[in-house]
Coordinates of C-alpha atoms in Angstrom, one line a residue:
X1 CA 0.0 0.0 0.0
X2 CA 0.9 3.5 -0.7
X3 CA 1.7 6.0 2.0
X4 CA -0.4 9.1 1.0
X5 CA 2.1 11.9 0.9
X6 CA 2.3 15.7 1.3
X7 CA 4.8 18.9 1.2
X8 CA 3.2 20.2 4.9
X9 CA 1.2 18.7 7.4
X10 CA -0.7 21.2 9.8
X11 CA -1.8 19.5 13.0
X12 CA -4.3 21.7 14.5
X13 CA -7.0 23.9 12.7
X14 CA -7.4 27.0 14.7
X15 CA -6.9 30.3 14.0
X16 CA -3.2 29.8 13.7
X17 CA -3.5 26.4 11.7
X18 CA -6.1 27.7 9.4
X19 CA -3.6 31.1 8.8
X20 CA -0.8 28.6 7.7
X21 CA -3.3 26.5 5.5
X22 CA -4.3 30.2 3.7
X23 CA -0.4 30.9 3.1
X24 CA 0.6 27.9 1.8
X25 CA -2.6 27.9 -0.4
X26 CA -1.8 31.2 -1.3
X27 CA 1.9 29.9 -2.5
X28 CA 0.4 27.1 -4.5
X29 CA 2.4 24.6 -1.7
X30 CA 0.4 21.0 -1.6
X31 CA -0.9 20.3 2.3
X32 CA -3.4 19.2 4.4
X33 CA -5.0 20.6 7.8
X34 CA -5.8 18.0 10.6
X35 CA -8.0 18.7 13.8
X36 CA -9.0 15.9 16.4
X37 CA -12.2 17.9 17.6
X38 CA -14.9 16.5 15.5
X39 CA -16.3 20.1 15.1
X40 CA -15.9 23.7 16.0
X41 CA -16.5 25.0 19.2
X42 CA -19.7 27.4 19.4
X43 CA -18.2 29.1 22.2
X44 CA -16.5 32.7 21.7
X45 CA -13.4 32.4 23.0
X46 CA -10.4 34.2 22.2
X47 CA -12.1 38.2 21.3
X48 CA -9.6 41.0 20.3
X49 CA -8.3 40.6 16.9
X50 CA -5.5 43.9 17.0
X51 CA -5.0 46.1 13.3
X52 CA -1.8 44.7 12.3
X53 CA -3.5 40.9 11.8
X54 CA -6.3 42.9 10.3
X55 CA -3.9 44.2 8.1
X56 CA -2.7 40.5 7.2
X57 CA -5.8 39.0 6.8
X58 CA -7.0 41.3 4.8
X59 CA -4.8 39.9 2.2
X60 CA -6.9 36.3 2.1
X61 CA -10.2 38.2 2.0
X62 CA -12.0 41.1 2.6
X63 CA -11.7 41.8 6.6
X64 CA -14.2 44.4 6.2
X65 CA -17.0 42.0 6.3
X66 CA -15.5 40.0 9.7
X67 CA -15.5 43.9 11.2
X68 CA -19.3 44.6 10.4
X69 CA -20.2 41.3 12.7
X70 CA -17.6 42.5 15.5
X71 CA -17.4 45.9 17.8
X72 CA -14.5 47.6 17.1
X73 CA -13.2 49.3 20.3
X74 CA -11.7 52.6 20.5
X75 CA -10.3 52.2 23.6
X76 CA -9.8 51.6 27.3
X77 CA -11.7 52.8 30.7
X78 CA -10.2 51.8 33.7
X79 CA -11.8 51.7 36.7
X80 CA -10.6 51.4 41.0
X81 CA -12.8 50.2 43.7
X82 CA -15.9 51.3 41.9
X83 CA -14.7 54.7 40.1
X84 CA -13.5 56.1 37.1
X85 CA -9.8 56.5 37.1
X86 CA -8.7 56.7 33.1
X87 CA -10.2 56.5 29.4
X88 CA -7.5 55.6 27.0
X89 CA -8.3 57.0 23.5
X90 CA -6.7 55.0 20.5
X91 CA -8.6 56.9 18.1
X92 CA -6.6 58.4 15.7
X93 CA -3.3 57.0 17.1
X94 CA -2.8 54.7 13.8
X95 CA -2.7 57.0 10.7
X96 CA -0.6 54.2 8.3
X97 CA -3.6 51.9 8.1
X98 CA -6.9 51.3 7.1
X99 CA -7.3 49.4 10.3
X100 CA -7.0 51.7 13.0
X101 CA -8.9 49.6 15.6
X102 CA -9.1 46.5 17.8
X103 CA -12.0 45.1 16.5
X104 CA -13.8 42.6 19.1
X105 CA -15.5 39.5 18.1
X106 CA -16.0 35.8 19.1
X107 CA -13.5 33.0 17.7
X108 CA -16.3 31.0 16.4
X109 CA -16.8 34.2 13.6
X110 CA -13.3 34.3 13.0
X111 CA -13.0 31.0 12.3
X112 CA -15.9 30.7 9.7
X113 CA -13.6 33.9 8.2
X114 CA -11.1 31.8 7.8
X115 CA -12.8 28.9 7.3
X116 CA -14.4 30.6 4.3
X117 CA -11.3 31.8 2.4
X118 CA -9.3 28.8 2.9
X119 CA -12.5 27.2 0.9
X120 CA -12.0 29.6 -1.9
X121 CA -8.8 27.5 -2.6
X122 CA -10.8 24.5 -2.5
X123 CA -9.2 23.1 0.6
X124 CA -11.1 22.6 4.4
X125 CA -9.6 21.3 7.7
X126 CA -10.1 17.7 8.4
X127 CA -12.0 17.3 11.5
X128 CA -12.1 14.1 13.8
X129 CA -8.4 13.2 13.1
X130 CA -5.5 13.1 15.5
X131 CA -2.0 12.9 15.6
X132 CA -1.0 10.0 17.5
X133 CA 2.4 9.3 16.5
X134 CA 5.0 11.6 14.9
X135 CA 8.5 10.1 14.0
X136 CA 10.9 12.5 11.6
X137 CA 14.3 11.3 9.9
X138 CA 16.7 13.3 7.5
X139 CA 14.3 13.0 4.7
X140 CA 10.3 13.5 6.1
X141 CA 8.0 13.2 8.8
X142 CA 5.9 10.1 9.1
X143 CA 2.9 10.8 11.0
X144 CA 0.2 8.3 12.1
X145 CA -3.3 9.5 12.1
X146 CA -6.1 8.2 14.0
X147 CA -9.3 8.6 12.5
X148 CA -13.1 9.2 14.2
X149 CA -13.8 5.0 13.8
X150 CA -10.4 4.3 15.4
X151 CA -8.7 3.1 12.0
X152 CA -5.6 4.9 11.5
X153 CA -3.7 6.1 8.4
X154 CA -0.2 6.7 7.8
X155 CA 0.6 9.8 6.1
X156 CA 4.1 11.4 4.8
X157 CA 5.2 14.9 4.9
X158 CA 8.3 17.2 4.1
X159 CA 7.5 19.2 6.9
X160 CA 5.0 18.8 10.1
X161 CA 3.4 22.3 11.9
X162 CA 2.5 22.0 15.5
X163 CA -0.5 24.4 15.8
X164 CA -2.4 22.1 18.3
X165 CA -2.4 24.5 21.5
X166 CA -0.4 24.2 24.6
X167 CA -0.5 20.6 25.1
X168 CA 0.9 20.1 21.4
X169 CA 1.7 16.4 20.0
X170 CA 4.4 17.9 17.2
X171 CA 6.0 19.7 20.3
X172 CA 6.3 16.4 22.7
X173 CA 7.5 14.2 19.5
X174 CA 10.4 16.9 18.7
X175 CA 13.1 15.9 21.1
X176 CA 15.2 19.4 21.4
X177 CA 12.0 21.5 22.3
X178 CA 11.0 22.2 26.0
X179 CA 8.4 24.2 27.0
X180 CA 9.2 26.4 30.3
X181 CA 7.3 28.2 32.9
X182 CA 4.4 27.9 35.3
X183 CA 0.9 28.3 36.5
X184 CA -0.4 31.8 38.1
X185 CA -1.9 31.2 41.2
X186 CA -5.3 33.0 40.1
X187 CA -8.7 31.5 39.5
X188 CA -10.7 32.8 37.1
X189 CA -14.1 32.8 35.7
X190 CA -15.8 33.9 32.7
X191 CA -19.5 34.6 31.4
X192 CA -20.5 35.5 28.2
X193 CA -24.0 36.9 28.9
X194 CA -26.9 39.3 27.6
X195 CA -26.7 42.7 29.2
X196 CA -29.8 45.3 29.9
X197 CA -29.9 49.0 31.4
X198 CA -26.1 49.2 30.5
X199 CA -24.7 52.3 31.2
X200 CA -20.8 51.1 30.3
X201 CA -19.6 52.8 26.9
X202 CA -20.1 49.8 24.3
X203 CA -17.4 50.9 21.8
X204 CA -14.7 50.4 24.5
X205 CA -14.3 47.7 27.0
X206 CA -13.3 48.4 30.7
X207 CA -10.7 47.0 33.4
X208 CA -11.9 47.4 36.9
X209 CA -9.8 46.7 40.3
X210 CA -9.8 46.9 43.8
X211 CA -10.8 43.4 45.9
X212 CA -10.2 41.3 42.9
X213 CA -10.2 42.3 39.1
X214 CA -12.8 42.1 36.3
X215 CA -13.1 42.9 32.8
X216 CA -16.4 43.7 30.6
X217 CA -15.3 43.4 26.8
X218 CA -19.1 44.6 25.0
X219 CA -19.7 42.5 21.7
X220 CA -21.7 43.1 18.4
X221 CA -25.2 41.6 19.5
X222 CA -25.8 43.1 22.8
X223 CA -23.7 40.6 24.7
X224 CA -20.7 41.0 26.6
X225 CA -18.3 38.9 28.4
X226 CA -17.4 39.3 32.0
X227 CA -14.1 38.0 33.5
X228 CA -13.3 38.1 36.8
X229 CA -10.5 37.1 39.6
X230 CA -11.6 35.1 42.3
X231 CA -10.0 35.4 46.3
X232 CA -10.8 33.2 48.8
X233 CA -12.9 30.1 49.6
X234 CA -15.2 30.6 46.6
X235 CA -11.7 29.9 44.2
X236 CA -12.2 26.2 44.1
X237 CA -15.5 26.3 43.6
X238 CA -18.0 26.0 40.4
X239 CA -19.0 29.6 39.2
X240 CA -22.5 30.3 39.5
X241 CA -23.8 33.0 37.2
X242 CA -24.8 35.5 40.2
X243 CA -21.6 35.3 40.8
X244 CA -20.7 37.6 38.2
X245 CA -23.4 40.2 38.8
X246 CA -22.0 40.2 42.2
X247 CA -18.6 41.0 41.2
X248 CA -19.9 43.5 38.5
X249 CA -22.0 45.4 41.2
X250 CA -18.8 45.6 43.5
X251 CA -16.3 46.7 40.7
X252 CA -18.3 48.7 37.9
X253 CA -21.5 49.7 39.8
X254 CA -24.3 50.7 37.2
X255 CA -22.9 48.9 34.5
X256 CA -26.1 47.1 33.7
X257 CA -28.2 43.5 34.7
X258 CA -26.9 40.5 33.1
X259 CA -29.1 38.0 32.2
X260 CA -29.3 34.9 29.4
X261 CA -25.7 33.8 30.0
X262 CA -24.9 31.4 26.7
X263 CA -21.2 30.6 28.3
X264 CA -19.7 29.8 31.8
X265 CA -16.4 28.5 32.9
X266 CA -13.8 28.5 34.9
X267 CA -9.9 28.2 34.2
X268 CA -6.4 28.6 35.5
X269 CA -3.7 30.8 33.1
X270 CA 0.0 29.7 32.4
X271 CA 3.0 31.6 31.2
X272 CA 5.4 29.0 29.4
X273 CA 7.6 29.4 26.0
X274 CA 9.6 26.8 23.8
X275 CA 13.2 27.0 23.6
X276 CA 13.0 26.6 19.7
X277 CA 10.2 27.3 17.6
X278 CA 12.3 24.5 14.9
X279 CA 13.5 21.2 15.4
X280 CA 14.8 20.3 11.6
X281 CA 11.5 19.4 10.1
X282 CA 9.0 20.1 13.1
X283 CA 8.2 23.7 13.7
X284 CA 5.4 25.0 16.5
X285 CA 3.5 28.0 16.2
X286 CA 0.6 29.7 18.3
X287 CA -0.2 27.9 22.1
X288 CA 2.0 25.4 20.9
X289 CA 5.2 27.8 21.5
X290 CA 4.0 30.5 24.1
X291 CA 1.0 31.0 25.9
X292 CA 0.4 33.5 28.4
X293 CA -2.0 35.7 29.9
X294 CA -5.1 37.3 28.2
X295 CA -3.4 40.6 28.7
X296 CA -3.4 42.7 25.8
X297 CA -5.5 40.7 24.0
X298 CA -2.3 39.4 22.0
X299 CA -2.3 35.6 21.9
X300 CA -4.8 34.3 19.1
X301 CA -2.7 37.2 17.0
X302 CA 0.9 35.9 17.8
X303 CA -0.4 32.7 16.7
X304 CA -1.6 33.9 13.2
X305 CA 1.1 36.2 12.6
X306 CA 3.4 33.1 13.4
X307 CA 1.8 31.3 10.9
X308 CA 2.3 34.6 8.1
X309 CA 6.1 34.4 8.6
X310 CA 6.5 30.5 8.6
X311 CA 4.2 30.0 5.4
X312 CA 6.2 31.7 2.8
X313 CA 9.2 30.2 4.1
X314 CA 8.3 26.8 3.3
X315 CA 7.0 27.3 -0.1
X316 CA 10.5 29.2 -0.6
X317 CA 12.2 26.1 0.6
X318 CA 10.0 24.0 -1.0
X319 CA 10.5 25.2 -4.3
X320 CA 14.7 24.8 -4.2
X321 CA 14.7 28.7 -4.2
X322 CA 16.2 29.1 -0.8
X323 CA 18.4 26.7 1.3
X324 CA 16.7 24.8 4.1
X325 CA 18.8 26.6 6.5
X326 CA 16.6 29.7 5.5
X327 CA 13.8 28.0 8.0
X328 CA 15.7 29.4 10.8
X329 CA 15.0 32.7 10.3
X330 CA 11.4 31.5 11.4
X331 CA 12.8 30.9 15.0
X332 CA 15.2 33.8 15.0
X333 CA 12.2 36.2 13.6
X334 CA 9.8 35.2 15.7
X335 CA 10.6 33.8 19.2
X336 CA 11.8 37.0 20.1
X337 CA 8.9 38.6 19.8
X338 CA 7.1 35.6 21.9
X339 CA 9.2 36.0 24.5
X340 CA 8.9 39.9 24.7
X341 CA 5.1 39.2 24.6
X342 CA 5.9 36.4 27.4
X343 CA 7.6 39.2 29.6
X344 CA 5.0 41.6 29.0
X345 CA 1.9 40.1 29.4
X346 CA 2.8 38.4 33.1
X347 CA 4.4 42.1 34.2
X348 CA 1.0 43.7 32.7
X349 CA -1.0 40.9 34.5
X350 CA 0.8 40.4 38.1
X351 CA 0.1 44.5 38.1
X352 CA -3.4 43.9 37.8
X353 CA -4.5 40.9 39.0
X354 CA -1.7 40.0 42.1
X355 CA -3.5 38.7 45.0
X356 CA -0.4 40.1 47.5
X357 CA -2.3 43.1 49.7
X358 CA 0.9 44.9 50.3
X359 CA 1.3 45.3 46.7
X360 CA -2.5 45.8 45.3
X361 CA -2.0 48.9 48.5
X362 CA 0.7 50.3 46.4
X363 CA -0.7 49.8 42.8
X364 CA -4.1 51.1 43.8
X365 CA -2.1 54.0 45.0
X366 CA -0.3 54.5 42.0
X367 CA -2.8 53.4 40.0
X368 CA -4.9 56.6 41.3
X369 CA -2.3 59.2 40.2
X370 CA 0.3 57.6 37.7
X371 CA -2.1 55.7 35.1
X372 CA -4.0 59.3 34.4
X373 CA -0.8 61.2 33.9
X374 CA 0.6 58.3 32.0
X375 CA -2.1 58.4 29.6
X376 CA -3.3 62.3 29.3
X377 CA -0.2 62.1 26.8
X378 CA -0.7 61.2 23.1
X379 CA 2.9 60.4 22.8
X380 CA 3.0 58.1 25.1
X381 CA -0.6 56.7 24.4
X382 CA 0.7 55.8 20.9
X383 CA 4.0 54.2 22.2
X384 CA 1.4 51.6 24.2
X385 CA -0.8 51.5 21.2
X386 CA 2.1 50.5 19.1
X387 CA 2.6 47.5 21.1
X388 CA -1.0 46.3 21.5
X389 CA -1.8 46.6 18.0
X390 CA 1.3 44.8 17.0
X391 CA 2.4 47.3 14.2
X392 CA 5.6 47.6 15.9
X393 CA 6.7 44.5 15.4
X394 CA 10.0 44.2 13.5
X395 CA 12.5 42.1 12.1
X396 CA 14.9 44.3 11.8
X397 CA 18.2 42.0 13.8
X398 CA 17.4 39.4 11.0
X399 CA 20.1 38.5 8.8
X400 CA 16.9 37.5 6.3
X401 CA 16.6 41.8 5.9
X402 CA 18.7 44.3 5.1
X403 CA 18.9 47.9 4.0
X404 CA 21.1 49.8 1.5
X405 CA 24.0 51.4 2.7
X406 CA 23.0 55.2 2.2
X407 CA 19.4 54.9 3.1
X408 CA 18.2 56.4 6.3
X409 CA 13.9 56.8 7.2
X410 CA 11.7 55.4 9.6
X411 CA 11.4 51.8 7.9
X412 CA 14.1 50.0 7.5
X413 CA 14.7 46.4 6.4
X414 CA 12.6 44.4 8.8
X415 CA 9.9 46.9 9.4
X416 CA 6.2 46.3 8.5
X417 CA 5.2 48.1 5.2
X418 CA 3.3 51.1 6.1
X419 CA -0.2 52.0 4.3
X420 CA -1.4 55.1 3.2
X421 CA -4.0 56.0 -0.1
X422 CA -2.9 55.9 -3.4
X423 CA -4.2 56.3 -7.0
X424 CA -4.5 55.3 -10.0
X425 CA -6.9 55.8 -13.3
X426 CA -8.9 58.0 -11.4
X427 CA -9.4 55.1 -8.6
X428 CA -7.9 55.5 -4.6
X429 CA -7.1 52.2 -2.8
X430 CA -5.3 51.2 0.0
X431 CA -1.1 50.6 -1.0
X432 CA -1.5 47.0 1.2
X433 CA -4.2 46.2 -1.2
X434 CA -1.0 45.5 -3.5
X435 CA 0.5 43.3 -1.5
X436 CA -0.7 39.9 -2.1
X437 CA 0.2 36.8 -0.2
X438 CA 1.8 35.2 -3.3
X439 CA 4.5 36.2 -3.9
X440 CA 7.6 39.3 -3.3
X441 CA 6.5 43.0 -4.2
X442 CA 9.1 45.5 -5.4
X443 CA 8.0 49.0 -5.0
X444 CA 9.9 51.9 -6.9
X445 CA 9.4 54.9 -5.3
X446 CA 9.9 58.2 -7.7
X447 CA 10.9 60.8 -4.8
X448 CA 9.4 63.8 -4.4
X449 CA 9.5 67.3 -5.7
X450 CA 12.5 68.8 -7.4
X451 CA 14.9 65.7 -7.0
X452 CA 12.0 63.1 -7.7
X453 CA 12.7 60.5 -10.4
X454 CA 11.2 60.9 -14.0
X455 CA 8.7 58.1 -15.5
X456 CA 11.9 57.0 -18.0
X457 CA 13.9 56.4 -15.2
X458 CA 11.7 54.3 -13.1
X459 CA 11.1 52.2 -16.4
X460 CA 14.9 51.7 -16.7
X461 CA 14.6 50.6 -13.2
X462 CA 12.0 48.2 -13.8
X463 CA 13.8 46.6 -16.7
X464 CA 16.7 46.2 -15.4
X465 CA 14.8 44.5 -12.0
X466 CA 13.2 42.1 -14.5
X467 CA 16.6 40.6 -15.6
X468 CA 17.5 39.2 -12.1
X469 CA 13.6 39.0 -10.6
X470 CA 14.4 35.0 -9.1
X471 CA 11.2 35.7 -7.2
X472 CA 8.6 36.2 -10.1
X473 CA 8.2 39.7 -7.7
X474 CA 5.6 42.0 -8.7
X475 CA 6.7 45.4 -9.4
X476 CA 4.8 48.4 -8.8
X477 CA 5.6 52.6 -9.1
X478 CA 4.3 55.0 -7.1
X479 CA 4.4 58.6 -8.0
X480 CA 4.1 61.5 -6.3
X481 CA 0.7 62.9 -6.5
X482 CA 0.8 65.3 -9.5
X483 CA 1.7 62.3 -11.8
X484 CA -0.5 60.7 -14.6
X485 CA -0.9 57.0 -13.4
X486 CA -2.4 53.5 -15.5
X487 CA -3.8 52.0 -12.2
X488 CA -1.8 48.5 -13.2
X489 CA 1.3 49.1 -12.4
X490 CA 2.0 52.4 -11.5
X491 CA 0.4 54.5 -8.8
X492 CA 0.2 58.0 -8.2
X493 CA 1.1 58.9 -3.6
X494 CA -2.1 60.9 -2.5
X495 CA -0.7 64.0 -0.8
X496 CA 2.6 62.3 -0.7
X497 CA 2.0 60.6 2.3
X498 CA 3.4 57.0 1.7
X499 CA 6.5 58.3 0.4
X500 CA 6.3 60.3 3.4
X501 CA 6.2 56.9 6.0
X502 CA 8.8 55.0 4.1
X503 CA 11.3 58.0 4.2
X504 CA 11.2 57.8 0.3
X505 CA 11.7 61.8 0.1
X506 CA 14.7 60.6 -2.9
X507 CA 13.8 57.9 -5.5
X508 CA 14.2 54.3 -3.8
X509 CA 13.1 50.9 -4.0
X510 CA 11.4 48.8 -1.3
X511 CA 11.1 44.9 -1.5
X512 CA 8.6 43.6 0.3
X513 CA 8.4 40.3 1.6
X514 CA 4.8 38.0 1.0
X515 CA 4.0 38.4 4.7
X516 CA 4.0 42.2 4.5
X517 CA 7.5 42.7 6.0
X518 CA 10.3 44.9 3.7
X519 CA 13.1 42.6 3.2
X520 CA 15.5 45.4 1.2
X521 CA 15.2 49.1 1.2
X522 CA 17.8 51.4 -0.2
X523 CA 18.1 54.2 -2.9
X524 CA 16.9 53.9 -6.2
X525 CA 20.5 54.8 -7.1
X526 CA 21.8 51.6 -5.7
X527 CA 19.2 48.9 -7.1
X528 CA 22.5 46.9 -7.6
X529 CA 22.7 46.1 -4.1
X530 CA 19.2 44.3 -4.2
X531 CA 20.2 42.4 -6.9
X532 CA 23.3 41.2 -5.1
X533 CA 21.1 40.4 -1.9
X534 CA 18.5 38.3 -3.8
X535 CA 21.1 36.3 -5.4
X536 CA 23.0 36.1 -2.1

């Protein structure tokens, strides 16, 4: 009998699975998606999708729909022992995107987003089949699969993705990959619940301490979800949906009546990372490398944007147009900024949930004077907004990126690509709307006033591009504003604002990775250079 084979297997078809599924789809890459749950879970879990995986998603489909089913918040109110203490405004911190907002909705409709583009490639995840053995040697993965009537199949792969949560069979199987840390003391519980006479803002959600903590996220259909710390005796047991009300009463008085609760639980929170996010042909990604606290509503997004940066890299490898060795840039990209989001979360969560009363004395007191002052500043309201929304992360330590010697602006090799509105034949779009997940993208950039590049040059440019494009990259122009543009390949810069946020006051070139990252930057006087680094 035959072994069924395949380029990648995905074990686990969440959010982060499913992401890995639409890049390798995108990149023509053969797969297939396993899940052991037999369906999807109907309850909402994971909420806060954050503008930068908007951003990315957004490539696979329009986004646009998944925000009209969501709530898209506009910020936080925080609350001590009962009162007012802060509003933090995000609105108009983000002016390089068409995303500018966390938009909040349940897993369930993210998933059928996914779900739904994934089928436009004509794949689906296989539900009801598990992972139950995993073996890999210099030249595949074999994996054995069990299937929902207990037969089994064996299937080989190139390459196997762990996206199966925190208690991950591709991470147990990989022998080199540990998975640190440790339980937080807290219990918690959680309601998802109908809410009338609510008095609470609904296009922000609010974080309220004093004897315990609790936090009311409002969603699209009149729901919200309540979670709250637990002290004492009443830790170990069952939650009882009065509970909540209680709790709500005692910490955001006035907020409304709860009633109609569709969701209870109760769980315990973990902090842990993996050493490696590779070992040779296993890779993990999501829960099955970091999980953390809820804090900052970052952990569904790690995952996906995990998957974004793994996905291309395969099919690169894949293909015999990069070295295998090129995979580690995955774990030297990426587990950095998993274990900065490690460090942060539990320092952003023991501040608001520690059950220590010398310490909640001192943070309520600080909390009371510091946190208003802290954010009455834009400044420094856009520096914390930077983080949350994830559009600072960078890549710019990886020896995958570089920038021309010469070029200095705010992006740099590594950076994301920044958005702004452009035009062309009479139409304005969005300048991510170019950047599909297929394939590079190599922007020409004409400059801007007196010393801004003519049409004839960028041509040349392109042309001589085209001789050493080893990518298949698409090429676009952009112009600055005044310029007469076709709308197919070249692009006239409304107000001059992108050339503006790449620092592209001179003619340059940007190449831009498939996951939305620039990979080379420089001047458009030193295209050489990129020619050298792609061949390189």
């Amino acid at each position: 009998m035959i072994t069924p084979e395949t380029d990648v297997l995905i074990v686990g078809g969440g959010p982060t699975g499913v992401t890995l599924a639409l890049e390798l789809a995108a990149q023509g890459i053969p797969f297939r998606v396993i899940d052991k749950e037999l369906q999807r879970s109907d309850k909402s879990r994971a909420l806060g999708i954050q503008p930068r995986t908007l951003e990315l998603l957004n490539r696979h489909g329009d986004v646009r729909k998944l925000i009209s089913q969501g709530n898209l918040s506009s910020g936080t109110t925080f609350y001590l022992n009962g009162k007012k203490v802060a509003d933090v405004d995000i609105s108009g911190l983000a002016e390089d995107t068409a995303f500018p907002l966390i938009l909040i909705i349940s897993q369930c409709q993210t998933e059928e987003f996914l779900d739904g583009c994934l089928a436009k490639h004509g794949f689906a995840v296989e539900h009801g089949l598990e992972a139950i053995s995993i073996v890999q040697d210099p030249k595949g993965v074999t994996v054995k699969i069990r299937k929902p009537d207990r037969t089994e199949e064996t299937v080989r792969a190139k390459y196997v993705v762990g996206a199966d949560g925190a208690h991950s069979s591709v991470r147990r199987a990989a022998k080199g990959l540990t998975f640190q840390g440790a339980a937080y003391p807290q219990d918690f519980i959680l309601c998802d619940a109908h809410i009338k006479n609510a008095t609470m803002p609904w296009n922000r959600f609010s974080l309220c301490i004093g004897k315990g903590s609790l936090a009311v996220f409002p969603l699209h259909d009149g729901t919200c979800r309540v979670v709250a710390s637990r002290l004492g005796p009443k830790a170990k047991s069952d939650p009882k949906f009065e509970d909540f009300q209680v709790m709500l009463d005692q910490l955001l008085p006035g907020a409304g009546e709860l009633y109609d609760p569709t969701w209870i639980t109760q769980f315990h929170l973990h902090h842990r990372g993996v050493n490696s996010y590779r070992d040779s042909r296993l890779f993990v990604a999501g829960d099955a490398a970091h999980i953390h606290s809820p804090a900052g509503a970052q952990g569904m997004n790690t995952g996906i944007q995990d998957s974004i940066n793994l996905g291309w890299k395969l099919a690169k490898v894949i293909r015999g147009e990069r070295p295998d060795s090129f995979l580690d840039s995955y774990d030297s990209e990426r587990r950095p900024i998993g274990q900065h989001l490690l460090e942060t979360s539990d320092k952003m969560f023991t501040w608001g949930c520690s059950t220590n009363p010398f310490f909640i004395h001192f943070r309520n007191l600080l909390f009371t004077w510091v946190l208003p002052w802290s954010v009455s500043s834009r400044n420094r309201r856009a520096n914390i907004f930077k983080f949350i929304s994830e559009f600072g992360i960078s890549y710019r330590s990886s020896s995958a990126v570089g920038t021309a010697s010469g070029f200095s602006g705010p992006v740099m090799g590594g950076d994301r690509a920044p958005d702004s509105k452009i035009r062309g034949a009479g139409d304005e779009k969005y300048f991510q709307e170019l950047l599909t997940p297929e394939t590079h993208h190599l922007v020409l950039f004409s400059g801007l006033g007196d010393v801004a590049a003519s049409k004839e040059v960028m041509l040349e440019a392109q042309s001589k591009f085209e001789e050493m494009n080893q990518d298949n990259a698409k090429v676009h122009m952009i112009f600055n504003g005044a310029t007469k543009t076709d709308g197919a390949s070249s692009y006239a810069d409304v107000e001059g604002r992108l050339h503006g946020e790449f620092g592209c006051s001179k003619a340059s070139y940007v190449y831009i990775r498939p996951d939305g990252y620039v990979e080379h930057i420089g001047l458009l006087s030193e295209l050489r250079k990129l020619s050298d680094w792609v061949v390189t």
